Short mmCIF file of N, CA and C in Angstrom, two decimals:
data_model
loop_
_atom_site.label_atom_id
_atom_site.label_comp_id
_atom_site.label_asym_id
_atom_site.label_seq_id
_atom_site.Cartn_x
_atom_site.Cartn_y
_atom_site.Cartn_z
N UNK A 1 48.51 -45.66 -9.76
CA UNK A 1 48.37 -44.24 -9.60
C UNK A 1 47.02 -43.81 -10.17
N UNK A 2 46.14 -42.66 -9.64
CA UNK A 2 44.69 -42.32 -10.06
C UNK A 2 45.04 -41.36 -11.29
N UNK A 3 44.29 -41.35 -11.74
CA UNK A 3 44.62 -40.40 -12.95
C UNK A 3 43.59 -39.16 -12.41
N UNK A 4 44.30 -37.95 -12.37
CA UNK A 4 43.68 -36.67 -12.57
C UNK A 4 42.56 -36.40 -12.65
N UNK A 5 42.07 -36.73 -14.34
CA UNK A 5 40.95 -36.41 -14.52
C UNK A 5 39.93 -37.60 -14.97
N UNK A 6 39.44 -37.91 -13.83
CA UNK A 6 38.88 -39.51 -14.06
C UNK A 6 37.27 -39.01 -14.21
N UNK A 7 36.34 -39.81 -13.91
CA UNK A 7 35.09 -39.75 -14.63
C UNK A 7 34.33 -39.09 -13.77
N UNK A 8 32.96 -38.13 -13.54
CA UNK A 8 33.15 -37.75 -12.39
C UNK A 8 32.21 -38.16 -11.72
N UNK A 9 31.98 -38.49 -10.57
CA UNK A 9 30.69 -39.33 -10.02
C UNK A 9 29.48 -38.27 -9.77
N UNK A 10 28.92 -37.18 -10.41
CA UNK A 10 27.79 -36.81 -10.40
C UNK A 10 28.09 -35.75 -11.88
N UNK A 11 27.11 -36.59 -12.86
CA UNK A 11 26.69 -35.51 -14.49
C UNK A 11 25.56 -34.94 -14.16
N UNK A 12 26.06 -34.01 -15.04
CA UNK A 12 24.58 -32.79 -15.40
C UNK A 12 24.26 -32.98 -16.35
N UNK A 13 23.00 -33.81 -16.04
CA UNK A 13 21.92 -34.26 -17.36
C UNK A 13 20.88 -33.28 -17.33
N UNK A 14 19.91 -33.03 -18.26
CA UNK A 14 18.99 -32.46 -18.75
C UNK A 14 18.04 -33.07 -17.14
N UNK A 15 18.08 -34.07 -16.35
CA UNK A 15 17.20 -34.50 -15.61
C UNK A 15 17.64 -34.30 -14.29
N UNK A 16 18.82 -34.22 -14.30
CA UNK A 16 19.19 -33.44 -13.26
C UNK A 16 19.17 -32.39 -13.04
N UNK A 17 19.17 -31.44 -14.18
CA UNK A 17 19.19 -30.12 -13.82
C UNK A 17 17.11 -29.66 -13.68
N UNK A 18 16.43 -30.45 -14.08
CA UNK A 18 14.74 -30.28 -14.01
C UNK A 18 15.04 -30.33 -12.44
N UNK A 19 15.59 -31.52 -12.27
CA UNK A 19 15.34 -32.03 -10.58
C UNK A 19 15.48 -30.34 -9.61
N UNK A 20 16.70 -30.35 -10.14
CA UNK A 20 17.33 -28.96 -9.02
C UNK A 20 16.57 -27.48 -8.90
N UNK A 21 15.96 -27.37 -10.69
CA UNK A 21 15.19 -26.07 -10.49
C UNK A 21 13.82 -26.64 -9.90
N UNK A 22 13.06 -27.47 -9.91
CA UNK A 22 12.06 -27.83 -9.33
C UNK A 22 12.29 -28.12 -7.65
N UNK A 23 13.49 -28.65 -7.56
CA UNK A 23 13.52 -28.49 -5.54
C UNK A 23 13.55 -26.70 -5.22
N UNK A 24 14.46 -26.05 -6.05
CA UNK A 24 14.67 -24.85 -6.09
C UNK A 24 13.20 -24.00 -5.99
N UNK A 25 12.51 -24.43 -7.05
CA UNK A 25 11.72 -23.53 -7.09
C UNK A 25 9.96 -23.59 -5.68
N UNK A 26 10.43 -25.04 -5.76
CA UNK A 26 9.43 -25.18 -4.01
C UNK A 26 9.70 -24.66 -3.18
N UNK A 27 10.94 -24.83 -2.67
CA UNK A 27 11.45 -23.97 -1.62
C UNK A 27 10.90 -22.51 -1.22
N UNK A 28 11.13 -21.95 -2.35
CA UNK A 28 11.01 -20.72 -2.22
C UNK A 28 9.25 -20.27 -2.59
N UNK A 29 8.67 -21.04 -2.91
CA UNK A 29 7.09 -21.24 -3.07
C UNK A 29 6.76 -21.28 -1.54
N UNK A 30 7.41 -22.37 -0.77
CA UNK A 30 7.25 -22.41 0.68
C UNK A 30 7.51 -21.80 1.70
N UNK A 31 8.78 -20.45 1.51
CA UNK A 31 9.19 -19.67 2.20
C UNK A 31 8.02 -18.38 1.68
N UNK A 32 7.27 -18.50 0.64
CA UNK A 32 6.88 -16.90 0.26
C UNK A 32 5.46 -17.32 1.19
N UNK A 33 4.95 -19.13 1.10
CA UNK A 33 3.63 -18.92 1.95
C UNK A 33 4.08 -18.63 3.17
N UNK A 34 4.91 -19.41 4.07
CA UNK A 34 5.59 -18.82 5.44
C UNK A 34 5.22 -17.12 5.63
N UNK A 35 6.00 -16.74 5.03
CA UNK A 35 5.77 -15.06 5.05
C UNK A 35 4.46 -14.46 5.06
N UNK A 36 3.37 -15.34 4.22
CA UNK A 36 1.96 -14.83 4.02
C UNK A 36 1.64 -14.82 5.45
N UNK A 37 1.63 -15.86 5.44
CA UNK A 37 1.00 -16.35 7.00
C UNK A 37 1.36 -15.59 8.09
N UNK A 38 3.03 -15.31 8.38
CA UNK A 38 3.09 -14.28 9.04
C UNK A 38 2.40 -13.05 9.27
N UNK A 39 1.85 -12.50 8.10
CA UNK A 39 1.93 -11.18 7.96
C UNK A 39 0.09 -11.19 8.28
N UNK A 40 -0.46 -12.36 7.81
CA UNK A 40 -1.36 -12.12 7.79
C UNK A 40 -2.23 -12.39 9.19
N UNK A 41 -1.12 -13.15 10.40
CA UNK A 41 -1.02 -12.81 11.77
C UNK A 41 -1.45 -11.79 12.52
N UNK A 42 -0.90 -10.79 11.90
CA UNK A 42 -0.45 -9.74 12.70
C UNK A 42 -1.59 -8.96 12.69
N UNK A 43 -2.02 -8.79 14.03
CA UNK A 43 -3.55 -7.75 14.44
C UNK A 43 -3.20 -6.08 13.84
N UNK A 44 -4.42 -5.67 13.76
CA UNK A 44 -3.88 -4.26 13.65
C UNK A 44 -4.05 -3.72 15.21
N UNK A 45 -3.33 -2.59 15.42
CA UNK A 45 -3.41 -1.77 16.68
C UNK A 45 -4.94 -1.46 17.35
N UNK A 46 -5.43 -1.73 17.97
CA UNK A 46 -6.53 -1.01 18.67
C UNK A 46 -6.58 -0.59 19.39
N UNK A 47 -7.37 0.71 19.63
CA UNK A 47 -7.54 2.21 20.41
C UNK A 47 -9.00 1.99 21.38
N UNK A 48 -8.96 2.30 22.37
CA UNK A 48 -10.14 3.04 22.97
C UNK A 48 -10.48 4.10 23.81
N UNK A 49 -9.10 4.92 23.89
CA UNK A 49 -9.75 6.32 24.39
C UNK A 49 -10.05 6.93 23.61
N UNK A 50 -9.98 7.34 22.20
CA UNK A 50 -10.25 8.08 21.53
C UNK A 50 -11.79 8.38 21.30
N UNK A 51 -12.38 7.26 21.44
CA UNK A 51 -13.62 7.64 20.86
C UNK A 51 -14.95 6.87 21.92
N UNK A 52 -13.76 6.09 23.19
CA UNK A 52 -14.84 5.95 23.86
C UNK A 52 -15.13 3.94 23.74
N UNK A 53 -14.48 3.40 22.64
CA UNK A 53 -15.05 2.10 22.04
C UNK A 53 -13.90 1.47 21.48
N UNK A 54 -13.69 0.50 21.39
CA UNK A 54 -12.65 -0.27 20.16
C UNK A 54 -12.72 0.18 18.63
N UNK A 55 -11.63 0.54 18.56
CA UNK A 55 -10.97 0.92 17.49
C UNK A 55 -9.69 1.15 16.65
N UNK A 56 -9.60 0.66 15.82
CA UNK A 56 -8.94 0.60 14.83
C UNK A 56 -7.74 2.36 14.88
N UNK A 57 -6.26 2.06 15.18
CA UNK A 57 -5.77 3.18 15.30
C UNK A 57 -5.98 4.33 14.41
N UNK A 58 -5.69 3.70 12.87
CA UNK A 58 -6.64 4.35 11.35
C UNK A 58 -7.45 4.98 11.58
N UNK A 59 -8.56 4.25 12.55
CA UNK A 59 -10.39 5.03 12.37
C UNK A 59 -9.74 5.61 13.21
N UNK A 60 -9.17 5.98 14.44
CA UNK A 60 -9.26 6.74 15.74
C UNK A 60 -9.74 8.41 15.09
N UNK A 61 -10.69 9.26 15.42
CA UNK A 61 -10.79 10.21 15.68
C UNK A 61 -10.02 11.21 15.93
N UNK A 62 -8.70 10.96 17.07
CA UNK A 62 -7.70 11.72 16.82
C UNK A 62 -6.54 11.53 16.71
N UNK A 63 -5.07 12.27 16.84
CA UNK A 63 -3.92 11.87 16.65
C UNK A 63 -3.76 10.85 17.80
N UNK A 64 -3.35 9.67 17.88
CA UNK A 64 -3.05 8.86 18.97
C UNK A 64 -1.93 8.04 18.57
N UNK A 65 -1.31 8.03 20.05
CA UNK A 65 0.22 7.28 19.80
C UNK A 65 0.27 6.06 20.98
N UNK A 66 0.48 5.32 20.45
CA UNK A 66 0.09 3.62 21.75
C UNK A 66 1.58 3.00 21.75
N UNK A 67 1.50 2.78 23.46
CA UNK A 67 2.71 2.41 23.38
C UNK A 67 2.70 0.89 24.38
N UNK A 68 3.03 0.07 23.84
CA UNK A 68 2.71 -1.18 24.29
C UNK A 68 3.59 -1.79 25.49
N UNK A 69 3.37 -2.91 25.61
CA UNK A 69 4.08 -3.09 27.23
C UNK A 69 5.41 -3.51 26.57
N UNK A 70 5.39 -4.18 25.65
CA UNK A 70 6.58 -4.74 24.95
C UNK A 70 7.68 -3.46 24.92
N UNK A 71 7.20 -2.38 24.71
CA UNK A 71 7.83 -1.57 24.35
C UNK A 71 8.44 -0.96 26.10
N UNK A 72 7.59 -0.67 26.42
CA UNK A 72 7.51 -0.19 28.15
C UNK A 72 8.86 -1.63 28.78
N UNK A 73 8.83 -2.91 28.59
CA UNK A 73 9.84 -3.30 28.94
C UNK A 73 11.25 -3.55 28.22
N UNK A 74 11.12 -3.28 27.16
CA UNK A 74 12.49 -3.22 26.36
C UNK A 74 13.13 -2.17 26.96
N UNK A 75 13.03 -1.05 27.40
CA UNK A 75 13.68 0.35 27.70
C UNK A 75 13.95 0.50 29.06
N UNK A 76 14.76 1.06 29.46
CA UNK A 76 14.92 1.37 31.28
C UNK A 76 14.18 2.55 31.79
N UNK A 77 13.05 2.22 31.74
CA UNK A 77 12.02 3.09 32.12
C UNK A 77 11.74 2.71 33.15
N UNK A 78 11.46 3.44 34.70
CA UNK A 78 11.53 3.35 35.79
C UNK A 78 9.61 3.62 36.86
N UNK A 79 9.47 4.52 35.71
CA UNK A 79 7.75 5.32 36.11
C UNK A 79 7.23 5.98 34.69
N UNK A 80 6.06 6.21 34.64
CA UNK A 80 5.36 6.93 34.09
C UNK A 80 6.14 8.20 32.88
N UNK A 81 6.48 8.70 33.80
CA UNK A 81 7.55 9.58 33.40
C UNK A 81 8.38 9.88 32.68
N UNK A 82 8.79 8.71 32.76
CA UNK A 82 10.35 8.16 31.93
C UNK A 82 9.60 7.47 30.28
N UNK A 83 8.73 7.17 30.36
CA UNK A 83 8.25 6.38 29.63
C UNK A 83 7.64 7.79 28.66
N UNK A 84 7.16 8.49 29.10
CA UNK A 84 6.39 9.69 28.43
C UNK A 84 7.28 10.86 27.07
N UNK A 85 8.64 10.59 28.27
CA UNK A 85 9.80 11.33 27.57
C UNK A 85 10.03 11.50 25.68
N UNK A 86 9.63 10.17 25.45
CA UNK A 86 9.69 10.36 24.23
C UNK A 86 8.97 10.33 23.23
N UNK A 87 7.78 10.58 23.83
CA UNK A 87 6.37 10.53 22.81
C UNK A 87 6.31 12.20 22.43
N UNK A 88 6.16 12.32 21.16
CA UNK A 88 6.30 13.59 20.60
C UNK A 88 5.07 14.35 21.24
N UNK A 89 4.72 15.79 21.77
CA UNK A 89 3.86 16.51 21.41
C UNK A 89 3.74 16.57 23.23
N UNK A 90 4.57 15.99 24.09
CA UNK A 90 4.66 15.56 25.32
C UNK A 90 5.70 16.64 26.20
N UNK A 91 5.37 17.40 27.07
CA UNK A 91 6.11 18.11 28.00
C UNK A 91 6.64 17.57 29.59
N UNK A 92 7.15 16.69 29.80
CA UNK A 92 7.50 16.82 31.12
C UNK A 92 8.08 17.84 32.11
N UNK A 93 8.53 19.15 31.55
CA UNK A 93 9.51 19.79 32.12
C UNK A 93 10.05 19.22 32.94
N UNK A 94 11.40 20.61 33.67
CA UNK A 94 12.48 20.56 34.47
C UNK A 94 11.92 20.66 36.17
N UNK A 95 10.79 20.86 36.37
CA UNK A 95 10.36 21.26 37.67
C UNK A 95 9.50 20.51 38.23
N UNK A 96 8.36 20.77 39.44
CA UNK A 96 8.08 19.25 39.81
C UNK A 96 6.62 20.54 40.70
N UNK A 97 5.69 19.54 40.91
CA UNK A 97 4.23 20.23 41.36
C UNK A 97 4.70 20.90 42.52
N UNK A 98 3.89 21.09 43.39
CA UNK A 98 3.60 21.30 44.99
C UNK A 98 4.35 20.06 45.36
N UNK A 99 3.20 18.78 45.49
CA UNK A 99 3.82 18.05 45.78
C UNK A 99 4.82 16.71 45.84
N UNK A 100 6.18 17.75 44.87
CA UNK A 100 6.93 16.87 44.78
C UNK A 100 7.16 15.84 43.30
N UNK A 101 5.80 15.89 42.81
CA UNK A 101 5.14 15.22 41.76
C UNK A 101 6.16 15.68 40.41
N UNK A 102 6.38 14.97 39.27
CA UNK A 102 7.06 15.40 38.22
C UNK A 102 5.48 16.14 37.31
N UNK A 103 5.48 16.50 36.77
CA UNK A 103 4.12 17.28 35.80
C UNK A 103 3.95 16.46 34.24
N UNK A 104 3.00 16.66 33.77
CA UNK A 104 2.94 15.96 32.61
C UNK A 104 2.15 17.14 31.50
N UNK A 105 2.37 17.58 30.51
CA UNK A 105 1.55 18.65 29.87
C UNK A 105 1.86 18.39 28.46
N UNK A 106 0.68 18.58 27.92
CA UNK A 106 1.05 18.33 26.37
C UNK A 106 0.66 19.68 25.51
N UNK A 107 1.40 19.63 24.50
CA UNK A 107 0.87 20.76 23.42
C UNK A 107 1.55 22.08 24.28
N UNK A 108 2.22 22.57 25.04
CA UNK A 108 1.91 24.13 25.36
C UNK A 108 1.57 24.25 26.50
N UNK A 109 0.19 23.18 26.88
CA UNK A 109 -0.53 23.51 28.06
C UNK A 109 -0.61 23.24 29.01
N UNK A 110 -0.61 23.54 30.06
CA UNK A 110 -0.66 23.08 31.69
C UNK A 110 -1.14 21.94 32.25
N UNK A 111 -0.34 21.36 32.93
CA UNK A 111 -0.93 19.90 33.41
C UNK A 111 -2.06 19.96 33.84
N UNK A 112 -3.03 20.87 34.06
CA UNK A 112 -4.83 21.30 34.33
C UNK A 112 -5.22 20.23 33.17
N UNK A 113 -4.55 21.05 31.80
CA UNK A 113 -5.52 20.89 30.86
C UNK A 113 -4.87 18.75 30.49
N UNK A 114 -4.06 18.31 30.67
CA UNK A 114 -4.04 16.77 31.11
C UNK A 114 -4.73 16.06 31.60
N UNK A 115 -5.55 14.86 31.45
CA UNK A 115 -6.54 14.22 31.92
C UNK A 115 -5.51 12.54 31.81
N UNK A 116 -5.45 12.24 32.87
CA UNK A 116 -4.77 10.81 32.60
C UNK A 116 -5.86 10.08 33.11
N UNK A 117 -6.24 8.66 32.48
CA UNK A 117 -7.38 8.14 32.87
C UNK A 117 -6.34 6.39 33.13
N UNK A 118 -6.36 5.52 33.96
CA UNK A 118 -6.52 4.17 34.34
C UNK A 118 -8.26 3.51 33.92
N UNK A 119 -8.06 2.53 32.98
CA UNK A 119 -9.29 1.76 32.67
C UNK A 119 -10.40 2.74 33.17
N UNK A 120 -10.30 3.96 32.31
CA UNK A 120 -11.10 5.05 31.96
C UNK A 120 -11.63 5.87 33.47
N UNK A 121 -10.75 5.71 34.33
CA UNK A 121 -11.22 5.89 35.43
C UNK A 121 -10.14 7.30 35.53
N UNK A 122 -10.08 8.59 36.13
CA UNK A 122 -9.62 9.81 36.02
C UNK A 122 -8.91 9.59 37.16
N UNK A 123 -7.31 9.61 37.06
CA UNK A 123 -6.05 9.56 38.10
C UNK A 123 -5.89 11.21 38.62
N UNK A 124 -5.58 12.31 37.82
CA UNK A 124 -4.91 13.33 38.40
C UNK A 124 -6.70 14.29 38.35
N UNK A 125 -6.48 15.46 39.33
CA UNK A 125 -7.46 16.52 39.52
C UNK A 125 -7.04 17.29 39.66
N UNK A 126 -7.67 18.57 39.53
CA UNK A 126 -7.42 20.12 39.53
C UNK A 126 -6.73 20.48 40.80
N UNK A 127 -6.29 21.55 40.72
CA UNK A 127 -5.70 22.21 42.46
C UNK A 127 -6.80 22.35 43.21
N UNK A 128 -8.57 22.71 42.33
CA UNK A 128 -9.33 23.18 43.49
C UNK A 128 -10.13 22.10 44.27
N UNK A 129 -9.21 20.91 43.46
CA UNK A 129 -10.08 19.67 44.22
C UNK A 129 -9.15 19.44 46.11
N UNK A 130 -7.92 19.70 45.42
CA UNK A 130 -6.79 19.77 46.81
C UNK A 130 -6.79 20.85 47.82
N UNK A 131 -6.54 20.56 48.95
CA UNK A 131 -6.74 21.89 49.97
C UNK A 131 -4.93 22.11 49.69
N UNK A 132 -5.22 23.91 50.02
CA UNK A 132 -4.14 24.29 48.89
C UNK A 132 -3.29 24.39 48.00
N UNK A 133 -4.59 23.99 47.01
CA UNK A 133 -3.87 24.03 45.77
C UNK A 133 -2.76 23.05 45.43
N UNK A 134 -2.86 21.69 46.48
CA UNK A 134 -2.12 20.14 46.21
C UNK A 134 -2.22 19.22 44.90
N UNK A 135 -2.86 20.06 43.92
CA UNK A 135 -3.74 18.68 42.99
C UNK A 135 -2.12 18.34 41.83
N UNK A 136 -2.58 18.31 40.68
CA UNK A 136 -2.07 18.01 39.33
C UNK A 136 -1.62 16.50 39.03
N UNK A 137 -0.48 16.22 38.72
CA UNK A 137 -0.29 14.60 38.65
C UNK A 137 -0.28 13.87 39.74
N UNK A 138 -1.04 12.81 40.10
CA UNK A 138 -0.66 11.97 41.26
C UNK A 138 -0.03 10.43 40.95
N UNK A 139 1.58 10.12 40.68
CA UNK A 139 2.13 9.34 40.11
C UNK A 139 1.28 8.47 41.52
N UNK A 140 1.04 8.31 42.69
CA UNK A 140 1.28 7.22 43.71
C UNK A 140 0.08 6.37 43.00
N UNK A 141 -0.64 6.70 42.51
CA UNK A 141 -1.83 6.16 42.54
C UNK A 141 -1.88 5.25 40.98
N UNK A 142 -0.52 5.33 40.42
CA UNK A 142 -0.35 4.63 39.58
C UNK A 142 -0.40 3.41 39.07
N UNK A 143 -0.49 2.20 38.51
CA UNK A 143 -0.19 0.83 38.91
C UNK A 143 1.79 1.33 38.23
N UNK A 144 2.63 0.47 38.61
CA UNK A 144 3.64 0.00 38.05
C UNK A 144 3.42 -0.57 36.86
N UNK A 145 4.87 -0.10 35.98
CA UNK A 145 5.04 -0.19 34.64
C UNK A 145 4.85 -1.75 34.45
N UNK A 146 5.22 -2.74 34.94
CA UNK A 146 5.13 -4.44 34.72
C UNK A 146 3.21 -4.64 34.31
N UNK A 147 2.59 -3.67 35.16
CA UNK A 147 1.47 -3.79 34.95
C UNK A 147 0.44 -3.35 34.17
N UNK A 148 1.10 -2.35 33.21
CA UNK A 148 0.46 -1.86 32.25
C UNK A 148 0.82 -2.53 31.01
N UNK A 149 -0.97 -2.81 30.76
CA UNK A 149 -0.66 -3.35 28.77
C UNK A 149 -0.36 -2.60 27.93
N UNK A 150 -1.01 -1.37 28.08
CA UNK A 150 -0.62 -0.25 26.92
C UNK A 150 -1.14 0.81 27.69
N UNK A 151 -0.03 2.17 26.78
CA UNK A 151 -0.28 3.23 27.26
C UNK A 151 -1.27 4.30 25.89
N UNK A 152 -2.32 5.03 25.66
CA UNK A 152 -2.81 5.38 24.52
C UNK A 152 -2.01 7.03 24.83
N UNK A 153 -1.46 7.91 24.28
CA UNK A 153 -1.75 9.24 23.89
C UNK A 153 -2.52 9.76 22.99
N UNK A 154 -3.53 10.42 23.38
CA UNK A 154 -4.63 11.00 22.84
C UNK A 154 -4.22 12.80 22.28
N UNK A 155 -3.75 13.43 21.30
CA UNK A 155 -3.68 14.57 21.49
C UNK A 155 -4.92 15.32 20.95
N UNK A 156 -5.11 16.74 20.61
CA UNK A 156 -5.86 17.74 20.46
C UNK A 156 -6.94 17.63 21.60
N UNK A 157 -8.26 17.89 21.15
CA UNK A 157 -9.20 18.24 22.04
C UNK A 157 -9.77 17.46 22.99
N UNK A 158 -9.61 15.89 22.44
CA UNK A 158 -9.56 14.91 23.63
C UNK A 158 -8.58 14.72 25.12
N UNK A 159 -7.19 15.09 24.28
CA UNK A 159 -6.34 15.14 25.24
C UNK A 159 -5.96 14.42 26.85
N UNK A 160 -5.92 12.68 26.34
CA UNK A 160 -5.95 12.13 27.31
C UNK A 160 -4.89 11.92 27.14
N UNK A 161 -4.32 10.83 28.46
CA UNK A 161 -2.88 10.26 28.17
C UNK A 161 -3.51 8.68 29.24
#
């Protein structure tokens, strides 16, 4: 018959216990560089409507809100539109242009005062560019959401999107 309390096949010696806080304490030496490294990965945001050049969201000149593709495909966002909905300082209203078009206006002000630019190139125009008065957002001329890297909102006096 075994007896109970027999001898036990692993003691806690003074050298065992060095052993354990020293595996212990690498470990976690190795998980805190892991983390460095991560962090020290990570780009900061860069802007270039704001000022025209690459830049640092920090330096940007004005309030700007960037919204990345990562972000544009996590969500069931369908157009432009949908995607805009929740950037603060952003009006889509309930109603839709002349033609058909949903509107985009920020701050208060009339989709006039909106300038949406593609690789700095100017998408929407005034009514007096349209024969009667057809202009304001022109979603057709959009690329699709799969195809955009980032979106910048520019607010105050720059006021791009």
């Amino acid at each position: 018959m075994a007896q109970p309390f027999s001898k036990p096949s692993f003691l806690i010696t003074p050298l065992n216990a060095a052993i354990a806080v020293c595996l212990l304490a690498s470990s976690s030496a190795l998980y805190a560089k892991d983390v460095a490294i991560k962090d020290s990965q990570k780009m900061d945001t860069l802007v270039v409507t704001a000022a025209g050049y690459e830049q640092k969201l920090a330096d940007a000149p004005a309030s700007v809100t960037v919204i990345t593709a990562a972000e544009l495909r996590s969500r069931p966002y369908t157009n432009l539109l949908d995607a805009m909905r929740d950037v603060e300082g952003i009006d889509l209203g309930t109603g839709q242009d002349k033609s058909g078009q949903g509107s985009i206006s920020m701050r208060g002000l009339g989709s006039d005062y909106t300038l949406v630019l593609i690789d700095g190139k100017r998408q929407n125009n005034n009514g007096d560019i349209y024969p009667n008065g057809f202009g304001g957002f022109q979603s057709a001329h959009l690329p699709p959401l799969d195809m955009i890297e980032r979106i910048e909102v520019v607010r105050g006096p720059m006021s791009t999107l």
